[in-house]
């Protein structure tokens, strides 16, 4: 899933399912988009326009992520899929993501560090040095520690 979502000038349903016979609402709920789609007059049959023009940036990202979840692969590379979401929605979508593709390896590329404590590992490149876990980074990398503390809040840092 690229940083800029690639959406079809088609319906919400067709953008997610790509012709498959699956439960669309399961994937829309997983990305916290189900209620918004239910309130659109044409619902799942809404044509979103070229590159999702009729949707907000956050809706575009979540719709593209719903499609990725509807067609899982053993390895998923997600380039900043939560960048247009608020922290609460991001955490909810992250939990759904882990539950929907538990056997997939997920490479999550992100500038937001507060979810990294929930991952199995972290790759942080810094002047040729790589670190492998959130705890190791907190202990050995002052830049990571400072950014994490700023983003997660002092309460999360002290846990």
XYZ file of N, CA and C in Angstrom:
477
model
N 0.859 -1.159 0.000
C 0.000 0.000 0.000
C 0.904 1.221 0.000
N 0.889 1.952 -1.087
C 1.757 3.114 -1.221
C 1.316 4.288 -0.367
N 2.194 5.249 -0.263
C 1.923 6.451 0.527
C 0.727 7.216 -0.036
N 0.647 7.312 -1.348
C -0.481 7.953 -2.011
C -1.419 6.858 -2.480
N -2.644 6.781 -1.949
C -3.557 5.707 -2.319
C -3.892 5.736 -3.814
N -3.921 4.573 -4.409
C -4.320 4.447 -5.809
C -5.737 3.919 -5.829
N -6.673 4.795 -6.166
C -8.076 4.428 -6.169
C -8.642 4.515 -7.580
N -9.666 3.701 -7.821
C -10.324 3.672 -9.118
C -11.467 4.677 -9.149
N -11.759 5.209 -10.311
C -12.929 6.072 -10.461
C -14.137 5.157 -10.578
N -14.532 4.603 -9.454
C -15.571 3.586 -9.399
C -16.252 3.694 -8.035
N -17.056 2.721 -7.694
C -17.768 2.749 -6.419
C -16.848 2.368 -5.268
N -17.292 2.699 -4.081
C -16.562 2.301 -2.876
C -16.440 0.782 -2.844
N -17.535 0.106 -3.115
C -17.551 -1.358 -3.102
C -16.534 -1.942 -4.082
N -16.520 -1.446 -5.307
C -15.590 -1.976 -6.311
C -14.144 -1.637 -5.994
N -13.904 -0.506 -5.354
C -12.539 -0.149 -4.962
C -11.983 -1.090 -3.913
N -12.832 -1.614 -3.049
C -12.365 -2.522 -1.997
C -12.325 -3.966 -2.483
N -13.419 -4.422 -3.043
C -13.540 -5.846 -3.356
C -12.948 -6.253 -4.704
N -12.810 -5.308 -5.631
C -12.254 -5.607 -6.959
C -12.936 -6.811 -7.608
N -14.261 -6.888 -7.432
C -15.035 -7.948 -8.063
C -15.179 -9.213 -7.245
N -14.477 -9.336 -6.137
C -14.609 -10.529 -5.292
C -15.932 -10.501 -4.528
N -16.417 -11.667 -4.171
C -17.646 -11.791 -3.402
C -17.275 -11.958 -1.930
N -17.005 -10.850 -1.263
C -16.620 -10.850 0.144
C -17.498 -9.866 0.893
N -17.397 -9.869 2.203
C -18.172 -8.960 3.040
C -17.486 -7.590 3.097
N -17.952 -6.691 2.271
C -17.391 -5.340 2.197
C -17.368 -4.671 3.568
N -18.446 -4.812 4.335
C -18.582 -4.093 5.595
C -17.578 -4.541 6.635
N -17.119 -5.764 6.558
C -16.073 -6.252 7.444
C -14.796 -5.419 7.266
N -14.445 -5.130 6.021
C -13.224 -4.372 5.729
C -13.405 -2.882 5.989
N -14.593 -2.362 5.697
C -14.847 -0.948 5.996
C -14.823 -0.709 7.510
N -15.373 -1.659 8.267
C -15.341 -1.530 9.729
C -13.907 -1.616 10.246
N -13.113 -2.478 9.649
C -11.723 -2.645 10.091
C -10.918 -1.364 9.958
N -11.292 -0.511 9.007
C -10.555 0.746 8.802
C -11.365 1.955 9.290
N -12.403 1.661 10.103
C -13.234 2.719 10.697
C -13.862 3.629 9.649
N -14.320 3.026 8.572
C -14.944 3.793 7.490
C -16.411 3.395 7.300
N -16.854 2.373 7.988
C -18.209 1.848 7.790
C -19.305 2.871 8.095
N -19.213 3.553 9.212
C -20.258 4.523 9.573
C -20.304 5.692 8.601
N -19.144 6.138 8.153
C -19.117 7.242 7.195
C -19.780 6.835 5.886
N -19.504 5.625 5.420
C -20.093 5.147 4.170
C -21.605 4.972 4.332
N -22.056 4.500 5.490
C -23.493 4.335 5.726
C -24.241 5.665 5.651
N -23.555 6.772 5.950
C -24.205 8.083 5.943
C -24.134 8.794 4.593
N -23.411 8.247 3.640
C -23.371 8.814 2.292
C -24.642 8.357 1.580
N -25.334 9.250 0.872
C -26.610 8.864 0.250
C -26.567 7.565 -0.585
N -25.553 7.345 -1.380
C -25.484 6.125 -2.188
C -24.695 5.010 -1.486
N -24.215 5.264 -0.286
C -23.506 4.256 0.490
C -22.378 3.600 -0.278
N -22.337 2.281 -0.260
C -21.258 1.535 -0.909
C -21.244 1.691 -2.422
N -22.363 2.169 -2.991
C -22.441 2.370 -4.448
C -22.033 3.776 -4.870
N -21.506 4.556 -3.951
C -21.030 5.902 -4.253
C -19.806 5.827 -5.157
N -19.850 6.541 -6.281
C -18.690 6.638 -7.164
C -17.796 7.729 -6.589
N -16.551 7.371 -6.314
C -15.669 8.282 -5.574
C -14.901 9.250 -6.460
N -14.977 9.081 -7.776
C -14.286 9.993 -8.681
C -12.837 9.601 -8.902
N -12.227 10.257 -9.854
C -10.825 9.987 -10.200
C -9.938 10.135 -8.978
N -9.175 9.115 -8.667
C -8.249 9.035 -7.521
C -8.915 9.323 -6.169
N -10.240 9.115 -6.102
C -10.941 9.327 -4.827
C -11.240 10.771 -4.540
N -11.394 11.576 -5.568
C -11.580 13.017 -5.446
C -12.706 13.414 -4.494
N -13.754 12.597 -4.403
C -14.905 12.938 -3.568
C -14.704 12.560 -2.099
N -13.530 12.024 -1.762
C -13.246 11.607 -0.395
C -12.161 12.484 0.221
N -12.154 12.567 1.535
C -11.072 13.277 2.224
C -9.805 12.440 2.139
N -8.678 13.009 2.505
C -7.405 12.283 2.499
C -7.435 11.066 3.404
N -8.018 11.210 4.587
C -8.116 10.094 5.519
C -9.026 8.996 4.992
N -10.124 9.380 4.356
C -11.025 8.398 3.766
C -10.346 7.651 2.617
N -9.584 8.377 1.810
C -8.858 7.739 0.706
C -7.891 6.684 1.239
N -7.114 7.056 2.243
C -6.140 6.121 2.821
C -6.827 4.894 3.400
N -7.924 5.121 4.120
C -8.621 3.997 4.739
C -9.281 3.094 3.703
N -9.790 3.680 2.625
C -10.395 2.871 1.565
C -9.337 1.995 0.895
N -8.179 2.564 0.627
C -7.092 1.783 0.026
C -6.614 0.695 0.991
N -6.575 0.989 2.274
C -6.182 -0.020 3.260
C -7.232 -1.127 3.338
N -8.515 -0.770 3.246
C -9.581 -1.782 3.239
C -9.383 -2.738 2.066
N -9.018 -2.206 0.904
C -8.755 -3.064 -0.258
C -7.573 -3.987 0.014
N -6.522 -3.475 0.618
C -5.355 -4.288 0.948
C -5.743 -5.417 1.898
N -6.580 -5.115 2.871
C -7.013 -6.130 3.828
C -7.938 -7.155 3.189
N -8.706 -6.736 2.193
C -9.612 -7.654 1.505
C -8.859 -8.635 0.613
N -7.616 -8.304 0.296
C -6.787 -9.147 -0.588
C -5.418 -9.335 0.060
N -5.380 -9.994 1.229
C -4.125 -10.085 1.986
C -3.065 -10.930 1.280
N -1.846 -10.630 1.590
C -0.681 -11.355 1.087
C 0.167 -11.762 2.285
N 1.102 -12.687 2.086
C 1.949 -13.110 3.214
C 2.807 -11.975 3.765
N 3.169 -11.020 2.898
C 3.952 -9.868 3.327
C 3.225 -8.611 2.858
N 2.947 -7.725 3.791
C 2.304 -6.450 3.469
C 3.277 -5.320 3.772
N 3.425 -4.415 2.829
C 4.241 -3.227 3.035
C 3.289 -2.037 3.003
N 3.168 -1.381 4.137
C 2.229 -0.279 4.293
C 3.010 1.006 4.524
N 2.959 1.900 3.561
C 3.704 3.149 3.651
C 2.822 4.233 4.249
N 2.999 4.459 5.520
C 2.316 5.514 6.271
C 0.795 5.497 6.054
N 0.144 4.352 6.282
C -1.284 4.260 5.995
C -2.173 5.067 6.947
N -1.614 5.519 8.049
C -2.412 6.224 9.057
C -2.134 7.726 9.092
N -1.369 8.243 8.159
C -0.893 9.629 8.260
C -2.011 10.658 8.295
N -3.174 10.364 7.733
C -4.266 11.339 7.715
C -5.320 11.049 8.785
N -4.975 10.196 9.756
C -5.931 9.818 10.787
C -5.560 10.420 12.138
N -6.575 10.616 12.962
C -6.294 11.045 14.329
C -5.779 9.844 15.113
N -5.169 10.100 16.245
C -4.504 9.056 17.017
C -5.471 7.961 17.487
N -6.656 8.332 17.890
C -7.634 7.347 18.362
C -8.045 6.399 17.242
N -8.363 6.956 16.071
C -8.756 6.134 14.926
C -7.586 5.281 14.469
N -6.391 5.848 14.474
C -5.203 5.103 14.080
C -5.008 3.869 14.964
N -5.146 4.032 16.263
C -4.976 2.904 17.181
C -6.037 1.833 16.933
N -7.262 2.251 16.675
C -8.345 1.294 16.413
C -8.084 0.521 15.112
N -7.705 1.227 14.065
C -7.412 0.577 12.790
C -6.219 -0.371 12.940
N -5.214 0.046 13.698
C -4.039 -0.799 13.927
C -4.428 -2.118 14.595
N -5.319 -2.061 15.572
C -5.784 -3.278 16.248
C -6.528 -4.189 15.277
N -7.397 -3.597 14.460
C -8.122 -4.389 13.454
C -7.153 -5.020 12.464
N -6.153 -4.274 12.069
C -5.149 -4.759 11.116
C -4.461 -6.007 11.671
N -4.041 -5.944 12.919
C -3.363 -7.090 13.532
C -4.280 -8.311 13.591
N -5.571 -8.093 13.824
C -6.514 -9.205 13.927
C -6.895 -9.790 12.570
N -6.957 -8.959 11.541
C -7.377 -9.441 10.223
C -6.289 -10.194 9.466
N -5.047 -9.855 9.699
C -3.944 -10.521 8.982
C -2.897 -11.014 9.975
N -3.301 -11.888 10.907
C -2.377 -12.301 11.971
C -1.185 -13.108 11.468
N -1.312 -13.753 10.337
C -0.223 -14.582 9.831
C 0.647 -13.869 8.804
N 0.345 -12.614 8.518
C 1.140 -11.852 7.556
C 2.269 -11.116 8.262
N 3.340 -10.928 7.552
C 4.421 -10.053 8.016
C 4.068 -8.659 7.520
N 4.036 -7.710 8.412
C 3.659 -6.344 8.044
C 4.841 -5.428 8.267
N 5.252 -4.770 7.190
C 6.250 -3.707 7.285
C 5.475 -2.406 7.311
N 5.484 -1.750 8.448
C 4.760 -0.503 8.626
C 5.767 0.642 8.593
N 5.700 1.424 7.548
C 6.576 2.588 7.416
C 5.793 3.775 7.972
N 6.354 4.431 8.973
C 5.605 5.503 9.616
C 6.533 6.513 10.268
N 6.042 7.741 10.340
C 6.737 8.794 11.078
C 6.166 8.919 12.482
N 5.080 8.226 12.720
C 4.446 8.245 14.029
C 4.976 7.062 14.828
N 5.597 7.341 15.927
C 6.286 6.302 16.687
C 5.446 5.689 17.800
N 4.345 6.304 18.177
C 3.646 5.843 19.366
C 3.050 4.448 19.241
N 2.900 3.911 18.031
C 2.428 2.535 17.869
C 3.573 1.522 17.885
N 4.799 1.984 17.800
C 5.938 1.070 17.688
C 6.106 0.169 18.913
N 5.622 0.617 20.049
C 5.704 -0.227 21.243
C 4.798 -1.454 21.115
N 3.865 -1.432 20.176
C 2.928 -2.538 19.959
C 3.416 -3.520 18.885
N 4.563 -3.263 18.297
C 5.048 -4.111 17.207
C 6.059 -5.138 17.707
N 6.289 -6.155 16.878
C 7.268 -7.191 17.229
C 8.702 -6.703 17.080
N 8.912 -5.728 16.221
C 10.257 -5.214 16.011
C 10.223 -3.865 15.322
N 11.314 -3.148 15.411
C 11.433 -1.832 14.803
C 12.774 -1.777 14.092
N 12.756 -1.284 12.873
C 14.010 -1.031 12.159
C 14.159 0.480 12.095
N 15.175 0.987 12.736
C 15.445 2.431 12.782
C 16.842 2.618 12.241
N 16.943 3.269 11.112
C 18.256 3.501 10.510
C 18.767 4.871 10.963
N 19.969 4.862 11.500
C 20.550 6.091 12.029
C 22.058 6.046 11.808
N 22.548 6.791 10.832
C 23.979 6.846 10.527
C 24.601 5.460 10.354
N 23.880 4.596 9.655
C 24.405 3.265 9.380
C 24.164 2.247 10.473
N 23.610 2.660 11.597
C 23.290 1.737 12.684
C 21.808 1.386 12.641
N 21.480 0.110 12.810
C 20.088 -0.324 12.844
C 19.789 -0.904 14.213
N 18.617 -0.609 14.700
C 18.177 -1.131 15.981
C 16.988 -2.044 15.738
N 16.757 -3.011 16.617
C 15.786 -4.045 16.300
C 14.532 -4.080 17.160
N 14.461 -3.319 18.202
C 13.251 -3.362 19.019
C 12.966 -1.994 19.616
N 11.714 -1.806 19.970
C 11.301 -0.561 20.601
C 12.072 -0.333 21.902
N 12.187 -1.376 22.722
C 12.886 -1.245 24.004
C 14.362 -0.906 23.810
N 15.002 -1.548 22.821
C 16.410 -1.261 22.540
C 16.581 0.193 22.100
N 15.658 0.653 21.279
C 15.722 2.039 20.822
C 15.552 3.020 21.979
N 14.608 2.742 22.841
C 14.421 3.617 24.005
C 15.687 3.672 24.854
N 16.348 2.534 24.990
C 17.536 2.458 25.846
C 18.771 3.075 25.204
N 18.930 2.938 23.886
C 20.201 3.283 23.251
C 20.179 4.446 22.261
N 18.984 4.931 21.895
C 18.943 5.959 20.870
C 18.197 7.187 21.388
N 18.950 8.241 21.750
C 18.314 9.425 22.330
C 17.326 10.115 21.383
N 17.607 10.099 20.079
C 16.702 10.735 19.122
C 15.359 10.018 19.108
N 15.398 8.692 19.009
C 14.169 7.901 19.024
C 13.417 8.120 20.334
N 14.138 8.039 21.437
C 13.522 8.189 22.754
C 12.803 9.533 22.854
N 13.445 10.600 22.403
C 12.850 11.933 22.478
C 11.610 12.037 21.587
N 11.702 11.530 20.357
C 10.549 11.571 19.449
C 9.388 10.737 19.982
N 9.710 9.561 20.475
C 8.669 8.699 21.033
C 7.993 9.383 22.216
N 8.771 9.961 23.095
C 8.214 10.627 24.267
C 7.319 11.794 23.852
N 7.730 12.549 22.859
C 6.910 13.667 22.380
C 5.592 13.186 21.789
N 5.642 12.102 21.014
C 4.445 11.617 20.339
C 3.532 10.798 21.243
N 4.099 9.985 22.097
C 3.308 9.081 22.928
C 2.869 9.740 24.233
N 3.537 10.766 24.625
C 3.217 11.400 25.899
C 4.054 10.799 27.005
N 4.275 11.542 28.029
C 5.137 11.092 29.114
C 4.580 9.870 29.832
N 3.218 9.726 29.873
C 2.633 8.576 30.558
C 3.071 7.278 29.877
N 3.018 7.245 28.543
C 3.388 6.042 27.804
C 4.884 5.758 27.946
N 5.664 6.808 28.052
C 7.116 6.648 28.141
C 7.520 6.005 29.464
N 6.797 6.302 30.503
C 7.176 5.786 31.807
C 6.621 4.403 32.092
N 5.739 3.891 31.229
C 5.163 2.548 31.428
C 6.148 1.464 31.156
